[in-house]
Amino acid sequence: MMEKINDFFASKLGIIFAGAFIGIVAVLLQEAGNPGNMGFCVACFERDIVGALGFHRAGVVQYIRPEIIGFVLGSLITALLFKEYRARSGSAPMIRFILGFFAMIGALVFLGCPWRANLRLAGGDLTAIAGLAGLAAGVFVGTLFVRNGFNLGRSQKARWVSGLVLPGMMVALLVLLIWQPNWDDPTKAVFFSIKGPGAMAAPIAMGLGIGLAVGFIAQRTRFCTIGGIRDAILIKDYHLFLGIVSLIIAALVMNVIFGNLNNIGFDNQPVAHNDHLWNFMGMVLSGLCFVLAGGCPGRQLILSGEGDGDAATFVVGMMVAAAFAHNFFTASSPAGVGNWGPGSVILGIVVVLLIGFFMREKL
Amino acid sequence: MNERLDIRGLSCPQPVFLTKQKMEKLGKGTLEVLVDKGTALTNLKRLCTDNNWTLEETMEDNTILVKISFSEEHE
């Protein structure tokens, strides 16, 4: 039984199924209340979570997103079931923290992670094209570093409990989400937006349930939106790329079914801006960070659930940057890029290029 | 004695990338690869299936030892 499941998920059909599933449920989540073209956005949702905890005070983007909790816990449960849970860490953790940090800075200039970039495109938001082009350019530069010996070193086997830190944090977030302390006074403790994208959310049980299912499928298929582009460029392997294509097609079909394609173009797109240069540059930075760290932000959550402490460090780096981005005005809004957005992207590109040059080691 | 490559503890894309690099260097023959992660093993299996190469999998001191007999790559 387990072997049959493994064979299916490792096959081409398996990765196509994974992309299609994610595309379909993303649009269902939008229909059930999540913001436009944001059935999933790992970057935006992590930003909402740190906002809910009060690490930033952008009142319109604060909510504990159950989808993120579901990804990590779904991956943990799946890894345990299929005996792939393996606590490990020690592969340049602080470098991964910084890569996570700047990946988020870039993503919040574009306003989305690679998953959302694809969902935006499938929703008729053509400003996503500049972002996706930037993402591919960033991944391409990253593969040049990989070809020249870039790597972050080997991780080491760790005590089993050390792989449970990020999943444990997710359980704590779930408790806060359900309990909602100081619900009567939303200015204290857990903050939930009362307007803006943060106030738009599918029911908790639906978000969590779909998150768990995506965690299961993504853990089994190794679905990765960065791996798809990277493998196509680096080793001419199009397996993961099929997942991306199927995600876009599935989401597009769902948007047609629900009649969501009534504004195809560049203007007035949901939670997006049309500054093409910085959409492009933001995602150059993110793409570079993701490829150097080994996977897209969704994949980093899945790896965290499997016990990968280095991926968890990347996730924490993203979360810290999300708070930073709103406190220091580097994040964009539908009105355009933030005051410090372009400067922070350029700084990020310089730092990450230095990492690429100096983190080389013969194995 | 076959050539041996240790890809334990490495993150993507290193496991498959280094394996392919090593194979290109060797041309053809048998390569033994030490693997510790499900993802790397899945990816190596796919590489072999796509190229009709044979892959043998055994356990050696809590590590998966993968033996790949390969020839020139199918593009």
XYZ file of C-alpha atoms in Angstrom:
438
model
C 0.000 0.000 0.000
C 2.670 2.512 1.118
C 4.814 1.495 -1.852
C 1.978 2.149 -4.316
C 1.407 5.594 -2.782
C 5.151 6.292 -3.009
C 5.316 5.232 -6.649
C 2.369 7.422 -7.584
C 3.680 10.534 -5.859
C 7.181 10.060 -7.281
C 5.781 9.798 -10.825
C 5.113 12.556 -13.372
C 1.418 12.066 -12.739
C 2.088 12.567 -9.034
C 3.751 15.968 -9.438
C 1.069 17.075 -11.916
C -1.550 16.021 -9.360
C 0.252 17.987 -6.629
C 0.368 21.197 -8.690
C -3.255 20.802 -9.770
C -4.410 20.115 -6.207
C -2.649 23.217 -4.907
C -4.081 25.340 -7.741
C -7.628 24.071 -7.176
C -7.720 24.407 -3.383
C -6.042 27.827 -3.584
C -8.961 29.186 -5.585
C -11.431 27.421 -3.270
C -9.785 29.177 -0.313
C -10.138 32.509 -2.131
C -13.812 31.785 -2.736
C -14.182 30.953 0.962
C -12.691 34.249 2.085
C -8.907 34.432 1.555
C -7.721 37.611 -0.244
C -7.693 37.860 -4.054
C -5.170 35.636 -5.829
C -3.990 34.676 -2.356
C -5.426 31.243 -1.691
C -1.901 30.610 -0.524
C 1.024 32.938 -0.113
C 3.750 31.648 2.154
C 5.411 35.073 2.389
C 2.198 37.039 2.985
C 0.822 34.476 5.432
C 4.015 34.362 7.504
C 3.907 38.167 7.530
C 0.294 38.058 8.737
C 1.290 35.643 11.514
C 4.108 37.816 12.863
C 1.735 40.779 12.660
C -0.840 38.884 14.695
C 1.840 38.345 17.325
C 2.512 42.084 17.371
C 6.004 42.009 15.856
C 4.809 44.569 13.336
C 1.876 46.942 13.652
C 0.569 47.140 10.086
C -3.056 46.784 11.131
C -4.345 45.481 7.803
C -2.080 42.403 7.637
C -2.409 40.633 10.960
C -3.877 37.148 11.268
C -2.722 33.675 12.295
C -3.020 31.819 8.993
C -3.986 28.170 9.583
C -2.709 27.140 6.127
C 0.922 27.672 7.231
C 0.306 25.658 10.409
C -1.226 22.911 8.253
C 1.743 22.750 5.855
C 4.244 22.140 8.667
C 2.105 19.751 10.726
C 0.891 17.912 7.605
C 4.485 17.386 6.555
C 5.462 16.234 10.073
C 2.638 13.669 10.220
C 3.454 12.418 6.710
C 7.179 12.173 7.425
C 6.421 10.147 10.584
C 3.996 7.866 8.714
C 6.444 7.204 5.893
C 9.453 6.985 8.226
C 11.152 10.021 6.717
C 11.218 12.161 9.854
C 14.881 12.868 10.491
C 16.052 15.641 12.782
C 19.067 17.386 11.282
C 20.770 20.780 11.301
C 24.134 22.514 11.174
C 24.370 23.467 7.496
C 25.318 27.156 7.805
C 22.273 28.113 9.895
C 22.977 31.855 10.136
C 23.599 32.093 6.392
C 20.224 30.411 5.910
C 18.691 32.916 8.339
C 20.009 35.803 6.231
C 18.865 34.136 2.991
C 15.394 33.722 4.517
C 15.507 37.338 5.669
C 16.284 38.781 2.244
C 13.978 36.319 0.464
C 11.138 37.863 2.481
C 12.338 41.439 1.876
C 12.211 40.762 -1.902
C 8.886 38.916 -1.731
C 7.233 41.782 0.145
C 8.433 44.268 -2.472
C 6.733 42.109 -5.127
C 3.881 41.179 -2.740
C 4.004 37.431 -2.950
C 5.976 34.230 -2.799
C 6.511 32.082 -5.934
C 3.257 30.201 -5.203
C 1.348 33.458 -5.174
C 3.185 34.781 -8.245
C 1.723 31.810 -10.139
C -1.715 32.303 -8.577
C -1.641 35.999 -9.507
C -0.867 35.107 -13.108
C -3.657 32.507 -13.135
C -6.019 35.178 -11.795
C -5.365 37.507 -14.721
C -2.931 39.759 -12.836
C -0.344 40.450 -15.518
C 1.899 42.404 -13.127
C 2.968 38.936 -11.956
C 4.858 38.477 -15.231
C 7.611 40.902 -14.181
C 7.841 39.085 -10.843
C 8.040 35.650 -12.441
C 10.676 36.900 -14.901
C 12.655 38.290 -11.961
C 12.271 34.995 -10.132
C 13.640 33.052 -13.102
C 16.524 35.541 -13.449
C 17.372 35.187 -9.744
C 17.265 31.396 -9.989
C 19.484 31.518 -13.073
C 22.124 33.579 -11.234
C 21.846 31.149 -8.316
C 22.549 28.186 -10.586
C 25.752 29.900 -11.765
C 26.926 29.893 -8.144
C 25.946 26.226 -7.765
C 27.942 25.359 -10.886
C 30.934 27.136 -9.390
C 30.941 25.148 -6.188
C 28.490 27.049 -3.986
C 27.091 25.010 -1.134
C 26.130 25.546 2.467
C 27.896 22.438 3.767
C 26.491 19.235 5.209
C 23.838 19.060 7.877
C 24.369 16.683 10.781
C 21.998 14.216 12.334
C 20.460 15.731 15.457
C 18.441 14.488 18.433
C 14.874 13.781 17.308
C 13.414 16.433 19.577
C 15.361 19.241 17.886
C 13.340 18.768 14.696
C 10.133 19.458 16.562
C 10.826 23.104 17.398
C 9.103 24.692 14.384
C 6.205 22.185 14.444
C 5.897 22.990 18.177
C 5.692 26.691 17.378
C 2.941 25.878 14.871
C 0.962 24.017 17.560
C 1.323 27.079 19.809
C 0.065 29.313 16.973
C -2.898 26.979 16.475
C -3.758 27.274 20.175
C -3.619 31.093 19.912
C -5.734 31.028 16.740
C -8.471 28.926 18.313
C -8.306 30.504 21.758
C -7.996 34.086 20.486
C -6.996 35.644 23.806
C -8.347 39.159 24.476
C -10.775 38.718 21.632
C -12.905 41.492 23.179
C -10.005 43.907 23.027
C -8.196 43.452 19.693
C -5.553 46.015 20.648
C -3.975 43.574 23.090
C -2.123 40.257 22.757
C -3.047 38.530 19.529
C -3.888 41.089 16.840
C -6.399 40.237 14.128
C -7.047 42.740 11.340
C -10.534 44.140 11.215
C -10.082 45.442 7.659
C -7.738 44.849 4.720
C -6.272 41.538 3.511
C -5.616 40.399 7.081
C -9.365 40.451 7.752
C -10.045 38.254 4.724
C -9.824 34.597 5.636
C -11.419 31.262 4.887
C -12.888 29.407 7.901
C -10.182 28.091 10.242
C -11.115 24.409 9.818
C -11.004 24.734 6.020
C -7.647 26.548 5.986
C -6.137 24.059 8.421
C -7.595 20.998 6.686
C -6.408 22.107 3.255
C -3.040 23.076 4.740
C -2.650 19.571 6.200
C -3.585 17.978 2.859
C -1.102 20.191 0.983
C 1.524 19.336 3.627
C 0.936 15.644 2.923
C 1.049 15.957 -0.873
C 3.993 18.364 -0.958
C 6.006 16.163 1.416
C 5.404 13.088 -0.723
C 5.957 14.714 -4.128
C 8.756 17.168 -3.057
C 6.745 19.873 -4.869
C 8.961 22.959 -5.199
C 8.352 26.033 -7.324
C 12.024 27.026 -7.219
C 13.292 23.502 -7.811
C 11.128 23.431 -10.932
C 12.945 26.379 -12.507
C 16.347 25.451 -11.050
C 16.335 21.828 -12.256
C 15.189 22.880 -15.736
C 18.138 25.286 -16.000
C 20.781 23.314 -14.125
C 20.227 19.664 -15.033
C 17.557 19.849 -17.756
C 15.113 17.933 -15.552
C 11.531 19.170 -16.036
C 9.826 16.972 -13.423
C 9.172 19.693 -10.809
C 8.469 22.259 -13.535
C 5.440 20.166 -14.537
C 4.054 20.847 -11.061
C 4.276 24.616 -11.589
C 2.596 24.425 -14.996
C -0.172 22.262 -13.626
C -0.702 24.652 -10.678
C -1.149 27.611 -13.048
C -3.500 25.721 -15.398
C -5.611 24.317 -12.547
C -5.942 27.721 -10.864
C -6.755 29.329 -14.230
C -9.514 26.784 -14.920
C -10.927 27.301 -11.426
C -10.885 31.081 -11.926
C -12.784 30.622 -15.200
C -15.339 28.382 -13.454
C -15.885 30.933 -10.669
C -16.002 33.863 -13.109
C -12.982 35.591 -11.573
C -11.308 36.614 -14.811
C -13.098 39.906 -15.350
C -10.022 42.096 -14.894
C -7.160 40.725 -16.958
C -4.413 43.334 -17.093
C -2.003 45.445 -15.091
C -4.229 47.829 -13.145
C -6.191 47.492 -9.923
C -5.144 43.919 -9.284
C -5.826 42.519 -5.799
C -2.999 43.092 -3.285
C -0.529 44.018 -6.050
C 1.102 47.091 -7.568
C 2.271 47.714 -11.118
C 5.784 49.027 -10.586
C 7.311 46.512 -12.993
C 10.953 47.311 -12.269
C 10.634 46.600 -8.557
C 8.322 43.637 -9.083
C 11.156 42.230 -11.161
C 14.004 43.228 -8.841
C 12.214 42.071 -5.692
C 11.829 38.616 -7.150
C 15.408 38.551 -8.482
C 16.476 38.874 -4.847
C 13.976 36.264 -3.638
C 14.773 33.797 -6.410
C 18.474 34.053 -5.673
C 17.894 33.492 -1.948
C 15.567 30.533 -2.510
C 17.899 28.732 -4.886
C 20.919 29.230 -2.623
C 18.899 27.904 0.328
C 17.686 24.879 -1.649
C 13.984 25.519 -2.190
C 10.947 27.786 -2.313
C 9.342 29.033 0.917
C 6.619 26.383 0.760
C 9.282 23.696 0.451
C 11.175 25.190 3.420
C 8.038 24.748 5.552
C 7.671 21.145 4.385
C 11.352 20.415 5.133
C 10.901 21.992 8.582
C 8.114 19.500 9.232
C 10.436 16.625 8.267
C 12.868 17.718 11.002
C 15.178 19.965 8.984
C 16.389 22.588 11.456
C 18.220 24.519 8.750
C 15.016 24.982 6.753
C 13.310 26.053 10.001
C 16.039 28.679 10.488
C 15.289 29.975 6.975
C 11.582 30.206 7.924
C 12.417 32.148 11.097
C 14.617 34.473 8.995
C 11.629 35.096 6.731
C 9.405 35.846 9.710
C 11.871 38.292 11.263
C 12.183 40.067 7.898
C 8.398 40.295 7.584
C 8.233 42.300 10.809
C 11.251 44.350 9.734
C 9.715 45.066 6.320
C 6.632 46.690 7.821
C 8.449 48.462 10.675
C 11.050 49.955 8.308
C 8.807 50.640 5.314
C 10.491 48.268 2.888
C 7.256 46.379 2.095
C 5.091 47.457 -0.820
C 1.341 48.070 -0.706
C -1.216 48.237 -3.522
C -0.305 51.974 -3.677
C 3.245 51.119 -4.778
C 6.669 50.243 -3.415
C 7.610 51.342 0.099
C 10.059 54.213 0.699
C 12.896 51.868 1.538
C 11.874 48.981 -0.724
C 14.311 49.617 -3.609
C 17.229 50.367 -1.255
C 16.632 47.213 0.769
C 16.427 45.083 -2.380
C 19.757 46.446 -3.655
C 21.370 45.905 -0.249
C 19.952 42.375 -0.221
C 21.301 41.571 -3.671
C 24.786 42.770 -2.647
C 24.737 40.695 0.558
C 23.434 37.565 -1.171
C 25.961 37.860 -4.019
C 28.731 38.061 -1.401
C 27.303 34.924 0.233
C 27.301 33.245 -3.174
C 30.947 34.142 -3.771
C 32.241 33.223 -0.339
C 30.238 30.083 0.498
C 32.186 27.791 -1.763
C 33.715 24.558 -0.634
C 34.972 21.484 -2.401
C 33.051 18.447 -1.205
C 36.572 -1.005 -6.359
C 33.774 1.261 -7.569
C 33.936 5.054 -7.293
C 32.027 6.296 -4.268
C 30.258 9.617 -3.675
C 28.934 10.840 -0.332
C 25.918 13.140 -0.683
C 24.695 12.787 2.894
C 23.553 15.971 4.603
C 23.525 18.062 1.434
C 20.542 20.147 0.410
C 19.013 20.440 -3.071
C 20.257 20.551 -5.771
C 23.648 19.228 -4.586
C 22.791 15.495 -4.325
C 21.677 14.975 -7.917
C 23.911 17.723 -9.325
C 27.088 16.236 -7.815
C 26.043 12.718 -8.840
C 25.559 13.828 -12.441
C 28.857 15.741 -12.385
C 30.660 12.635 -11.140
C 29.004 10.487 -13.814
C 30.023 12.909 -16.550
C 33.593 12.691 -15.299
C 33.554 8.895 -15.254
C 31.765 8.449 -18.586
C 30.268 5.066 -17.700
C 30.518 2.347 -15.108
C 29.223 1.862 -11.597
C 28.957 4.599 -9.015
C 28.211 4.010 -5.345
C 26.357 6.845 -3.671
C 25.838 7.240 0.079
C 22.406 8.772 0.689
C 20.546 9.715 3.856
C 17.454 11.568 2.728
C 14.236 10.484 1.115
C 14.284 13.353 -1.367
C 17.790 12.588 -2.650
C 16.916 8.906 -3.019
C 13.675 9.686 -4.891
C 15.557 12.030 -7.224
C 18.318 9.483 -7.914
C 15.697 6.819 -8.674
C 14.040 9.172 -11.144
C 17.379 9.953 -12.789
C 17.942 6.211 -13.274
C 14.417 5.495 -14.517
C 14.625 8.357 -17.048
C 17.911 6.974 -18.407
C 17.171 3.221 -18.119
C 20.042 2.763 -15.676
C 19.931 0.121 -12.962
C 19.853 1.126 -9.334
C 20.497 -1.192 -6.399
C 19.692 -0.064 -2.884
C 21.208 -1.548 0.282
C 21.625 -0.446 3.887
C 25.112 0.045 5.271
C 25.561 1.283 8.873
C 22.250 3.204 8.932
C 23.047 4.793 5.572
C 21.477 3.950 2.244
C 24.051 2.765 -0.253
C 22.868 3.202 -3.815
C 24.735 1.431 -6.584
C 24.096 2.896 -10.030
C 25.296 1.247 -13.212
C 25.251 3.942 -15.825
C 26.270 4.691 -19.352
C 25.902 7.850 -21.401
C 22.971 10.005 -20.526
C 19.788 10.105 -22.571
C 18.912 13.714 -23.309
